[in-house]
Amino acid sequence: MTYTLQLQAHNAHGILERILGVIRYRGFEIMGLVAHLQGLQLAITLELSGQNQHLIHHLRKLIDVQFAHMTERVSSVREAS
Amino acid sequence: MNGADAIVKAIAQEGIDTVFGYPGGAIMPLYDALLQAPFKHILMRHEQAAALAADGYARVRGNVGVCLATSGPGATNLITGIANAFLDSVPMVAITGQVATPVLGTDAFQEVDVFGLTMPVVKHSFLTKTPADLGEALAQSFHLARSGRPGPVVVDVPKDVMLAKATSHPVFEDTSDQPLPDPAAIRKANQLLESCRRPLIYSGGGVSMGQALSAFRDLVARTGIPVVTTLKGIGNLPGDHPLFLGMLGMHGLKSANLAVQECDLLLVIGARFDDRATGKLAEFAPNAAVIHCDVDAAEIGKLRQVEASLTEPLNLTLPLLVLDPINPHWVNRCVSRVHAYRSRPQTRTRGIYAPRLLNNLSRVLSPEAIVTCDVGQHQMWVAQHMRFARPACHLSSGGLGTMGYGLPAAIGACYANPQAPVLCVTGDGSLMMNIQEFTTIVREQLPIKILLFDNQSLGMVRQWQELFFQERFSQIDLSDNPDFCTVALAFGLPAMRFERPSQEPNIIQAITQVAGPLLLHVRIDPNDKVWPLVAPGQPNHHMMEGVSK
Ligand SMILES: Cc1ncc(C[n+]2csc(CCOP(=O)(O)OP(=O)(O)O)c2C)c(N)n1
């Protein structure tokens, strides 16, 4: 199944690398990525089978991540509100 | 005040009285500022040992441990210690010097990407490119290391930022309200407790790292639920507590493993279903509903689906759990097995028998004594055969399993609690990983007793090769070890040698009565093994038991 991971984070030093590092270490392959680097917003497409909630929890542990959400349907980056 | 002074001030403000480190070019401004510091700096002889000493200090003091290193090789040497703190959730701040900002990213002398290298093993990290960045990092890093699930924070500070005028930054104060336990989750947990017949507590390092030891003990006293612990949870209940069924897992006590397999409710407190604890996960606690209490929401459901979870601090959730009354037949069944299975020392060994020695030693050691271990058979013998009053009395590298941990951790422990007797139990393989710290012990005259079990081999690896690789022994022979007593004496460290079982009382006497530092070199039989044992891939109730050849 294809999922979209929506993330919002402080644009702190190295944040993008940190997020990508967690996704890689936890064993997920990135299929697509849309990034708005101001007030960092990301939409990352992942191929997943079964359980996926962990990744969200691991990403939320990153100090600079403000918002992380996973949806089953591919969508684009949310507009900053 | 420059950046280096600001670092000193921040450490002092945290009430930290000892830091561990090693100087070099990029961190020279900080070492200059240390001359005026109100806290001690201990010069270790390897940066890895500095990080591991800071880890030992943190575990014993219940405060953040601080280590310092220069850029490049200094920082890379720290990494094992940082990873050790990461996997065992130990609060640590590692401050590294970095090359000056104008040459960052140019492969300057002793430049490596410390921020990048440490990223997967830190809770958080900072590369402070400006004085403002440094101010912010100092304001936050100690709080981050300590709060929630504790862990290491790296602050990488370019040399010019240490020399530049500091910008003042208020120390971060956590004014946010503590998260309140979710009433629905508490209700669910209490329903599960009420309807179960065979409840069991499986507790880990999170109890002490979460400063929740009294809430934990109070829960056990109120409910009467029997307890098993992980390696890091040893001491959550005093070793002789009637409800303590022992350590679970690969080298656990059979009474603990059987209780887990039979229980119908597993109350998991500050533990994370590590594979060394669970054995074959699919058959772990097969009949149990699970209530998982852990401040790290990412641990919930990571390896085992749960029926209820509580992710607020243990101090808030544990007092709300109730069970009344406990099923006495179940408790009796669990408790009666403890005595039967307490791994009895086996007497068929030829020489000094480490399990028996540790057992007897434990009976006479002060309950305040701190025992640090290295990694291998001796580490498991300590866990199995010694009793501990509190988790902070037993320092063992659990998650990373770092050979070389014991000696530096003992040094850190000495500064964290100068009153407590400190014993380091080590093996002939592990000791060599940080043996240079004999110098630090002698220089500081730390009254550490180093109990070296010398089996002239990498014993734990040898045991596995014997049992699971058809005795194809590969690269485990250490029979060409140096004469450890001569080595110790060369460092100025007094040493004694023991090889006969009749000397076991003399070993115990020396440990408890000699005043200063001492190496006790104890020759043991390489055939002695750690029993019982759950073979890899097996469920925990299939325990191999044996006697030494
Ligand atoms: C740094 C490091 N390298 C390798 C290992 C793998 N390892 C685990 S136990 C062990 C043998 C330890 O030998 P020793 O310290 O003599 O203790 P013993 O098992 O003989 O008691 C080894 C090599 C490790 N845990 N840590």
XYZ file of C-alpha atoms and ligand atoms in Angstrom:
656
model
C 0.000 0.000 0.000
C 1.165 3.524 -0.663
C 1.127 5.995 2.181
C 1.856 9.654 2.422
C 3.704 10.935 5.391
C 3.016 14.567 6.180
C 5.596 16.316 8.274
C 6.133 19.773 9.588
C 9.303 20.749 11.420
C 11.427 23.650 12.558
C 13.938 24.232 9.846
C 16.764 23.472 12.271
C 20.276 22.497 11.212
C 20.252 19.009 9.705
C 16.537 18.371 10.202
C 15.966 16.942 6.733
C 18.853 14.514 7.178
C 17.537 13.514 10.590
C 14.078 12.738 9.231
C 15.440 10.788 6.281
C 17.815 8.917 8.621
C 14.971 7.736 10.846
C 12.956 6.560 7.854
C 15.952 4.629 6.482
C 16.957 3.084 9.829
C 13.419 1.947 10.584
C 13.407 0.106 7.295
C 11.219 2.156 4.985
C 11.894 2.973 1.342
C 11.033 6.436 0.109
C 9.138 6.438 -3.201
C 8.613 10.156 -3.557
C 9.247 13.395 -1.757
C 7.876 16.909 -1.972
C 9.542 19.517 0.199
C 8.895 23.146 1.054
C 11.972 24.187 2.925
C 10.571 27.311 4.530
C 9.135 26.247 7.889
C 9.960 22.814 6.638
C 7.019 20.887 5.237
C 7.391 17.504 3.655
C 5.162 14.994 1.941
C 6.941 11.684 1.688
C 5.502 8.727 -0.175
C 6.271 5.318 1.294
C 5.466 1.789 0.242
C 4.287 -0.063 3.335
C 2.800 -3.332 4.300
C 0.821 -3.676 7.509
C 1.912 -1.876 10.679
C 3.206 1.616 10.122
C 2.376 3.612 13.214
C 5.836 3.179 14.683
C 7.481 5.311 12.134
C 5.199 8.182 13.081
C 6.112 7.791 16.742
C 9.813 7.648 15.995
C 9.573 10.776 13.865
C 7.602 12.604 16.542
C 10.479 11.956 18.919
C 12.746 14.174 16.830
C 13.006 17.383 18.800
C 12.310 19.679 15.850
C 9.403 17.766 14.367
C 6.154 19.595 15.114
C 3.683 17.483 13.250
C 3.768 14.007 11.704
C 0.829 12.245 10.177
C 0.377 9.279 7.891
C -2.430 8.873 5.395
C -3.120 6.026 3.069
C -3.904 8.174 0.067
C -1.197 10.074 -1.788
C -1.626 13.796 -1.281
C 0.488 16.846 -1.778
C 2.089 19.087 0.830
C -0.488 20.919 2.892
C -0.489 24.630 2.493
C 0.921 26.447 5.483
C -2.005 27.690 7.522
C 32.559 36.120 28.938
C 33.395 34.071 25.857
C 31.708 30.924 24.531
C 34.034 28.640 26.481
C 33.213 30.463 29.730
C 29.521 30.115 28.894
C 29.950 26.354 28.558
C 31.639 26.173 31.968
C 28.893 28.295 33.475
C 26.152 26.122 31.989
C 27.708 22.933 33.374
C 28.150 24.517 36.812
C 24.535 25.716 36.832
C 23.367 22.131 36.374
C 24.959 21.145 39.677
C 27.419 18.841 37.935
C 30.562 18.525 40.043
C 32.718 16.334 37.805
C 33.225 16.087 34.035
C 35.411 13.671 32.084
C 37.442 14.474 29.004
C 40.587 14.786 26.961
C 41.944 17.970 25.373
C 43.157 18.821 21.881
C 43.505 21.672 19.401
C 39.922 22.567 18.626
C 38.763 22.451 22.236
C 41.676 24.399 23.739
C 39.615 27.483 24.589
C 37.337 25.332 26.737
C 40.290 23.690 28.497
C 41.604 27.175 29.219
C 38.256 28.169 30.721
C 38.248 24.977 32.801
C 41.117 26.393 34.860
C 38.501 28.637 36.499
C 35.717 26.070 36.643
C 33.975 25.373 39.962
C 33.756 21.648 39.067
C 36.417 18.972 38.609
C 37.671 17.767 35.257
C 39.050 14.233 35.205
C 41.634 13.632 32.527
C 40.897 10.162 31.192
C 43.335 8.385 28.861
C 40.922 7.709 26.025
C 37.835 9.624 24.970
C 35.760 6.442 24.913
C 36.542 6.052 28.601
C 35.516 9.686 29.185
C 32.097 9.041 27.682
C 31.660 5.785 29.599
C 32.754 7.441 32.847
C 30.162 10.165 32.247
C 27.613 7.370 31.721
C 28.561 5.749 35.048
C 28.405 9.123 36.788
C 24.953 9.808 35.340
C 23.503 6.445 36.362
C 24.710 6.721 39.927
C 24.034 10.424 40.477
C 20.736 10.496 38.613
C 21.967 13.646 36.896
C 23.406 14.399 33.480
C 26.920 13.081 32.793
C 29.237 15.370 30.849
C 32.173 14.410 28.620
C 34.459 16.593 26.551
C 36.629 15.828 23.528
C 38.403 17.618 20.762
C 37.441 17.509 17.073
C 38.248 14.653 14.700
C 39.722 11.619 16.479
C 38.695 12.903 19.902
C 35.078 13.056 18.846
C 35.110 9.748 16.950
C 36.545 8.060 20.040
C 33.544 9.307 22.034
C 31.018 7.653 19.761
C 30.902 4.200 21.376
C 30.209 5.854 24.725
C 27.506 8.055 23.217
C 25.876 5.025 21.578
C 26.060 3.196 24.896
C 24.161 6.030 26.577
C 21.672 6.130 23.723
C 20.753 2.453 23.938
C 20.552 2.506 27.740
C 18.702 5.864 27.901
C 21.345 7.575 30.004
C 21.265 11.386 30.245
C 24.527 12.739 28.836
C 25.861 15.923 27.283
C 28.922 15.405 25.067
C 30.698 18.621 24.149
C 33.119 18.428 21.256
C 35.470 21.056 19.901
C 35.184 21.606 16.154
C 37.361 23.382 13.610
C 36.682 27.109 13.241
C 33.647 28.186 11.219
C 35.607 29.718 8.295
C 37.093 26.290 7.506
C 34.041 24.126 8.340
C 33.404 21.758 5.473
C 36.891 22.065 3.952
C 38.430 18.862 5.371
C 40.488 21.024 7.671
C 42.986 19.425 10.053
C 41.093 17.131 12.435
C 37.758 17.967 10.909
C 35.127 15.257 10.719
C 31.391 15.648 10.499
C 30.621 14.970 14.168
C 27.067 16.218 13.821
C 26.470 13.734 10.991
C 28.440 10.853 12.510
C 26.594 10.925 15.795
C 23.119 11.638 14.417
C 21.749 8.072 14.665
C 22.904 7.615 18.279
C 21.844 10.872 19.896
C 18.602 12.093 21.325
C 19.464 15.471 19.856
C 22.492 17.398 18.663
C 23.686 20.907 17.909
C 26.387 22.342 15.681
C 26.724 25.845 17.041
C 27.876 28.044 14.190
C 27.263 31.319 16.039
C 27.385 32.526 19.654
C 23.587 32.674 19.545
C 23.453 29.009 18.499
C 25.746 28.121 21.387
C 23.609 30.042 23.859
C 20.526 28.218 22.687
C 22.244 24.821 22.728
C 23.508 25.324 26.275
C 20.091 26.458 27.416
C 18.415 23.349 26.042
C 20.846 20.454 26.004
C 20.779 19.475 29.678
C 17.008 19.595 29.784
C 16.774 17.524 26.608
C 19.227 14.925 27.921
C 17.223 14.509 31.128
C 13.590 14.865 30.136
C 11.154 12.224 28.874
C 13.176 9.202 27.879
C 16.697 10.393 28.740
C 19.558 10.158 26.260
C 22.772 11.715 24.983
C 22.939 15.200 23.465
C 25.953 16.285 21.421
C 27.019 19.924 21.275
C 29.664 20.434 18.572
C 31.290 23.849 19.073
C 33.664 25.415 16.536
C 36.785 26.869 18.105
C 36.065 30.460 17.053
C 32.618 30.271 18.651
C 34.281 29.298 21.936
C 36.495 32.364 21.658
C 33.781 34.802 20.582
C 31.837 36.906 23.067
C 28.991 34.828 24.403
C 25.402 35.891 24.020
C 23.467 35.323 27.176
C 20.541 32.990 26.961
C 18.181 32.086 29.763
C 18.398 28.450 30.800
C 15.414 26.566 29.492
C 12.912 25.945 32.216
C 10.191 23.463 31.675
C 7.029 25.281 32.661
C 4.718 23.057 30.674
C 2.265 21.030 32.714
C 3.045 17.368 33.224
C 0.844 15.348 30.880
C -1.993 13.882 32.914
C -2.663 10.169 32.613
C -5.455 9.421 30.194
C -8.440 8.331 32.345
C -9.740 5.962 29.671
C -6.369 4.198 29.421
C -6.139 3.912 33.208
C -9.658 2.488 33.339
C -8.802 -0.037 30.650
C -5.617 -1.072 32.470
C -7.459 -1.475 35.752
C -10.171 -3.566 34.081
C -7.483 -5.882 32.757
C -5.922 -6.084 36.205
C -9.268 -6.795 37.792
C -10.179 -9.602 35.424
C -6.840 -11.408 35.343
C -5.895 -14.458 37.420
C -2.149 -14.566 36.928
C -0.652 -11.051 36.774
C 3.077 -10.447 36.474
C 5.223 -7.312 36.345
C 8.044 -7.227 33.777
C 10.121 -4.177 34.649
C 13.214 -2.609 33.144
C 15.642 0.266 33.266
C 12.867 2.797 32.713
C 11.940 2.581 36.388
C 15.204 4.091 37.582
C 15.873 6.244 34.514
C 12.363 7.678 35.092
C 13.203 8.310 38.790
C 10.185 6.189 39.650
C 11.694 3.645 42.002
C 9.462 4.479 44.960
C 6.308 4.610 42.861
C 7.290 1.218 41.482
C 7.974 -0.341 44.866
C 4.789 1.129 46.215
C 2.811 -0.477 43.383
C 4.349 -3.871 44.158
C 3.647 -3.458 47.862
C 0.012 -2.399 47.230
C -0.835 -5.082 44.692
C 1.433 -7.991 45.624
C 2.135 -8.753 41.967
C 5.321 -10.814 41.442
C 8.133 -9.124 39.519
C 10.675 -10.120 36.897
C 13.270 -7.654 35.662
C 15.536 -7.091 32.702
C 19.292 -6.760 33.130
C 18.898 -3.018 33.606
C 15.936 -3.493 35.916
C 17.950 -5.492 38.444
C 17.541 -3.690 41.761
C 14.030 -2.417 41.001
C 13.178 -4.627 43.959
C 15.871 -5.499 46.506
C 17.494 -8.796 45.498
C 16.027 -10.659 48.479
C 12.478 -9.310 48.092
C 9.984 -12.191 48.321
C 8.152 -11.125 45.148
C 11.300 -10.849 43.036
C 11.390 -13.841 40.691
C 14.707 -12.910 39.081
C 15.982 -11.609 35.769
C 14.145 -12.910 32.705
C 15.520 -13.808 29.311
C 18.477 -15.532 27.755
C 20.445 -15.985 30.978
C 17.557 -15.344 33.296
C 16.359 -17.352 36.217
C 14.007 -20.145 35.192
C 11.459 -19.041 37.788
C 11.270 -15.680 36.007
C 10.955 -17.135 32.522
C 8.340 -19.685 33.530
C 6.245 -17.022 35.243
C 6.255 -14.950 32.063
C 5.207 -17.912 29.974
C 2.347 -18.746 32.346
C 0.989 -15.337 33.263
C -2.288 -14.107 31.838
C -1.514 -10.432 32.347
C 1.873 -8.862 31.770
C 2.290 -5.403 33.254
C 5.341 -4.017 31.457
C 6.969 -1.091 33.243
C 9.861 0.806 31.665
C 10.965 -2.106 29.508
C 11.007 -2.599 25.756
C 10.743 -6.278 24.768
C 14.429 -6.497 23.888
C 15.317 -9.779 22.173
C 17.715 -10.776 24.974
C 14.749 -10.528 27.334
C 12.010 -12.087 25.224
C 13.714 -14.970 23.415
C 11.491 -16.060 20.522
C 9.081 -13.150 20.471
C 6.160 -15.059 18.943
C 6.145 -17.397 21.942
C 6.864 -14.808 24.614
C 4.150 -14.596 27.276
C 1.780 -16.429 24.922
C -1.231 -16.315 27.243
C -0.924 -12.747 28.426
C -2.774 -9.551 27.814
C -0.239 -6.710 27.954
C -0.367 -3.345 29.712
C 2.667 -1.348 28.638
C 3.796 1.651 30.713
C 6.624 3.609 29.097
C 7.232 7.321 28.526
C 8.393 6.579 25.010
C 5.266 6.199 22.876
C 7.412 4.735 20.097
C 7.993 1.651 22.251
C 4.283 0.867 22.487
C 3.400 -1.862 20.044
C 6.879 -1.770 18.494
C 7.447 -5.481 19.071
C 4.336 -6.713 20.872
C 0.742 -5.677 20.448
C -0.710 -4.386 23.695
C -4.167 -4.316 25.233
C -3.537 -1.053 27.113
C -0.773 1.513 27.215
C 0.206 4.386 29.505
C 2.813 6.773 28.147
C 2.801 9.443 30.836
C 5.662 9.484 33.387
C 5.638 6.362 35.587
C 5.419 8.522 38.694
C 1.985 9.637 37.522
C 0.608 6.405 36.119
C 1.780 3.726 38.554
C -0.061 5.183 41.585
C -3.337 4.902 39.653
C -3.092 1.161 38.993
C -5.068 -1.057 41.361
C -5.448 -4.757 41.911
C -7.283 -6.187 44.853
C -6.975 -8.889 45.883
C -4.197 -10.854 44.220
C -4.702 -14.554 43.555
C -2.588 -16.185 46.284
C -2.236 -19.511 44.455
C -0.524 -17.814 41.556
C 1.833 -15.897 43.811
C 2.719 -19.059 45.692
C 3.352 -20.909 42.478
C 5.728 -18.188 41.253
C 7.502 -17.625 44.512
C 7.975 -21.262 45.416
C 9.965 -21.834 42.240
C 12.500 -19.095 42.966
C 14.389 -21.048 45.536
C 14.283 -24.225 43.478
C 15.742 -22.563 40.417
C 18.176 -20.062 41.929
C 21.004 -21.198 39.719
C 22.905 -23.257 42.202
C 26.641 -22.835 41.908
C 28.050 -25.998 40.419
C 30.890 -27.503 42.293
C 32.426 -29.626 39.583
C 34.729 -26.930 38.321
C 38.409 -27.390 38.953
C 39.395 -23.910 40.031
C 37.892 -20.879 41.627
C 34.228 -20.780 40.662
C 33.093 -17.258 39.804
C 29.355 -17.738 40.455
C 29.986 -19.115 43.937
C 32.505 -16.401 44.701
C 30.153 -13.623 43.561
C 27.309 -15.117 45.542
C 29.362 -15.203 48.735
C 30.824 -11.777 48.074
C 27.376 -10.321 47.610
C 26.359 -11.446 51.093
C 29.071 -9.387 52.771
C 29.289 -6.339 50.509
C 27.720 -3.158 51.807
C 24.252 -2.634 50.310
C 25.551 0.751 49.164
C 28.315 -0.871 47.117
C 28.308 -0.151 43.388
C 29.253 -2.998 41.077
C 30.168 -2.213 37.480
C 30.625 -4.935 34.875
C 32.213 -5.414 31.557
C 30.598 -7.638 28.963
C 30.670 -11.406 28.728
C 30.230 -14.380 31.010
C 31.368 -12.467 34.087
C 28.667 -9.851 33.410
C 25.958 -12.510 33.405
C 27.376 -14.137 36.541
C 27.131 -10.782 38.308
C 23.522 -10.377 37.176
C 22.631 -13.912 38.248
C 24.531 -14.334 41.473
C 24.775 -10.954 43.156
C 21.920 -9.145 44.929
C 21.386 -5.434 44.533
C 19.512 -3.006 46.727
C 18.878 -0.469 43.948
C 19.398 -0.266 40.156
C 22.075 2.393 40.635
C 24.177 -0.212 42.461
C 24.518 -2.365 39.343
C 26.037 -0.683 36.289
C 26.023 -2.913 33.241
C 26.081 -2.071 29.563
C 22.732 -3.508 28.517
C 21.637 -2.278 25.102
C 25.011 -1.909 23.399
C 26.915 -4.557 25.373
C 30.109 -2.526 25.351
C 33.259 -4.400 26.357
C 35.401 -1.808 28.107
C 32.472 -0.275 29.999
C 33.343 -1.518 33.471
C 36.491 0.341 34.384
C 35.479 3.832 33.202
C 31.973 3.370 34.607
C 33.563 2.558 37.969
C 35.555 5.788 37.775
C 32.395 7.758 37.034
C 30.606 6.002 39.897
C 33.357 6.980 42.356
C 32.761 10.669 41.652
C 28.999 10.352 41.643
C 29.007 8.716 45.078
C 32.370 9.052 46.807
C 31.062 7.274 49.913
C 30.107 4.040 48.187
C 32.545 1.149 47.797
C 33.032 0.516 44.056
C 33.824 -2.866 42.525
C 34.494 -3.476 38.837
C 33.976 -7.087 37.732
C 35.753 -7.684 34.446
C 37.142 -10.309 32.085
C 40.566 -10.613 30.522
C 39.160 -9.603 27.139
C 37.134 -6.617 28.332
C 39.743 -5.211 30.690
C 42.152 -4.734 27.798
C 39.641 -2.475 26.047
C 40.174 0.347 28.534
C 43.111 -0.838 30.643
C 44.822 2.523 30.186
C 42.423 3.861 32.839
C 44.526 2.152 35.515
C 46.468 5.415 35.305
C 43.418 7.512 36.103
C 42.566 5.307 39.078
C 46.098 5.573 40.433
C 46.435 9.294 39.804
C 43.171 10.002 41.586
C 43.717 7.229 44.153
C 40.189 5.969 43.603
C 39.527 3.041 45.958
C 38.134 0.845 43.152
C 38.509 -2.913 43.475
C 38.960 -4.577 40.096
C 37.938 -8.220 40.180
C 39.374 -9.773 37.029
C 38.127 -13.232 36.088
C 40.842 -14.476 33.772
C 39.811 -17.501 31.706
C 42.454 -16.771 29.077
C 39.761 -16.467 26.459
C 36.871 -14.458 25.155
C 34.707 -16.617 27.341
C 31.230 -15.738 26.135
C 32.199 -16.126 22.491
C 33.964 -19.369 23.358
C 30.810 -20.639 25.083
C 28.735 -19.902 21.988
C 31.282 -21.533 19.685
C 31.285 -24.602 21.871
C 27.500 -24.870 22.125
C 26.305 -23.590 18.776
C 29.270 -23.885 16.377
C 30.323 -27.486 17.144
C 33.349 -26.461 19.212
C 34.944 -24.772 16.216
C 36.903 -22.299 18.318
C 37.835 -19.256 16.316
C 39.878 -16.301 17.568
C 38.979 -16.576 21.222
C 42.327 -17.657 22.617
C 43.879 -15.115 24.972
C 46.477 -17.425 26.508
C 49.158 -14.923 25.545
C 47.671 -12.296 27.855
C 50.261 -10.194 29.625
C 50.827 -10.833 33.289
C 48.065 -8.558 34.538
C 49.570 -8.129 37.995
C 52.843 -6.940 36.506
C 50.922 -4.592 34.235
C 48.996 -3.206 37.200
C 52.153 -2.753 39.240
C 53.754 -0.904 36.339
C 50.863 1.555 36.543
C 51.410 1.810 40.309
C 48.240 -0.169 41.014
C 48.581 -2.784 43.765
C 47.668 -6.270 42.607
C 47.049 -9.710 44.081
C 46.912 -13.073 42.347
C 44.552 -15.951 43.179
C 44.171 -19.366 41.616
C 43.003 -21.875 44.225
C 39.410 -22.355 45.424
C 40.685 -22.290 48.990
C 41.588 -18.639 48.405
C 37.988 -17.544 47.738
C 37.593 -16.168 51.295
C 40.839 -14.210 50.879
C 39.487 -12.587 47.721
C 36.348 -11.504 49.537
C 38.379 -10.232 52.446
C 40.661 -8.190 50.202
C 37.704 -6.633 48.375
C 35.954 -5.632 51.564
C 38.959 -4.652 53.660
C 41.750 -3.186 51.534
C 41.475 0.594 51.570
C 42.880 1.839 48.251
C 42.694 0.721 44.637
C 43.422 -2.944 44.008
C 43.495 -5.415 41.133
C 42.459 -8.944 42.075
C 43.634 -11.266 39.354
C 41.589 -14.459 39.610
C 42.376 -17.409 37.376
C 39.259 -19.402 36.405
C 38.573 -22.438 34.260
C 37.839 -21.571 30.597
C 35.237 -24.349 30.549
C 32.995 -22.648 33.088
C 29.805 -21.497 31.452
C 26.854 -19.275 32.025
C 23.856 -21.440 32.855
C 20.989 -21.573 32.287
C 20.730 -20.417 28.718
C 17.999 -19.911 26.136
C 19.481 -20.848 22.770
C 19.030 -18.304 19.986
C 15.621 -18.562 18.328
C 14.143 -20.578 21.195
C 11.282 -19.524 23.450
C 12.250 -18.600 26.993
C 10.869 -21.717 28.644
C 13.335 -23.907 26.709
C 16.326 -23.323 28.934
C 19.516 -25.320 28.578
C 21.094 -26.208 31.872
C 24.420 -27.820 32.406
C 27.446 -28.326 34.515
C 31.003 -27.445 33.687
C 33.074 -30.095 31.979
C 33.524 -3.777 22.048
C 33.007 -5.170 21.904
N 33.583 -6.022 21.032
C 33.142 -7.287 20.919
C 32.094 -7.730 21.678
C 31.593 -9.170 21.534
N 31.802 -9.929 22.781
C 30.828 -10.113 23.690
S 31.332 -10.957 25.034
C 32.890 -11.122 24.408
C 33.948 -11.842 25.198
C 34.298 -11.110 26.428
O 35.456 -11.709 26.993
P 35.909 -11.342 28.457
O 35.890 -9.886 28.665
O 37.198 -12.028 28.714
O 34.755 -11.926 29.359
P 34.265 -13.429 29.610
O 33.172 -13.711 28.649
O 35.454 -14.335 29.399
O 33.801 -13.397 31.019
C 32.983 -10.521 23.148
C 34.196 -10.518 22.302
C 31.498 -6.792 22.559
N 30.449 -7.099 23.311
N 31.990 -5.542 22.680
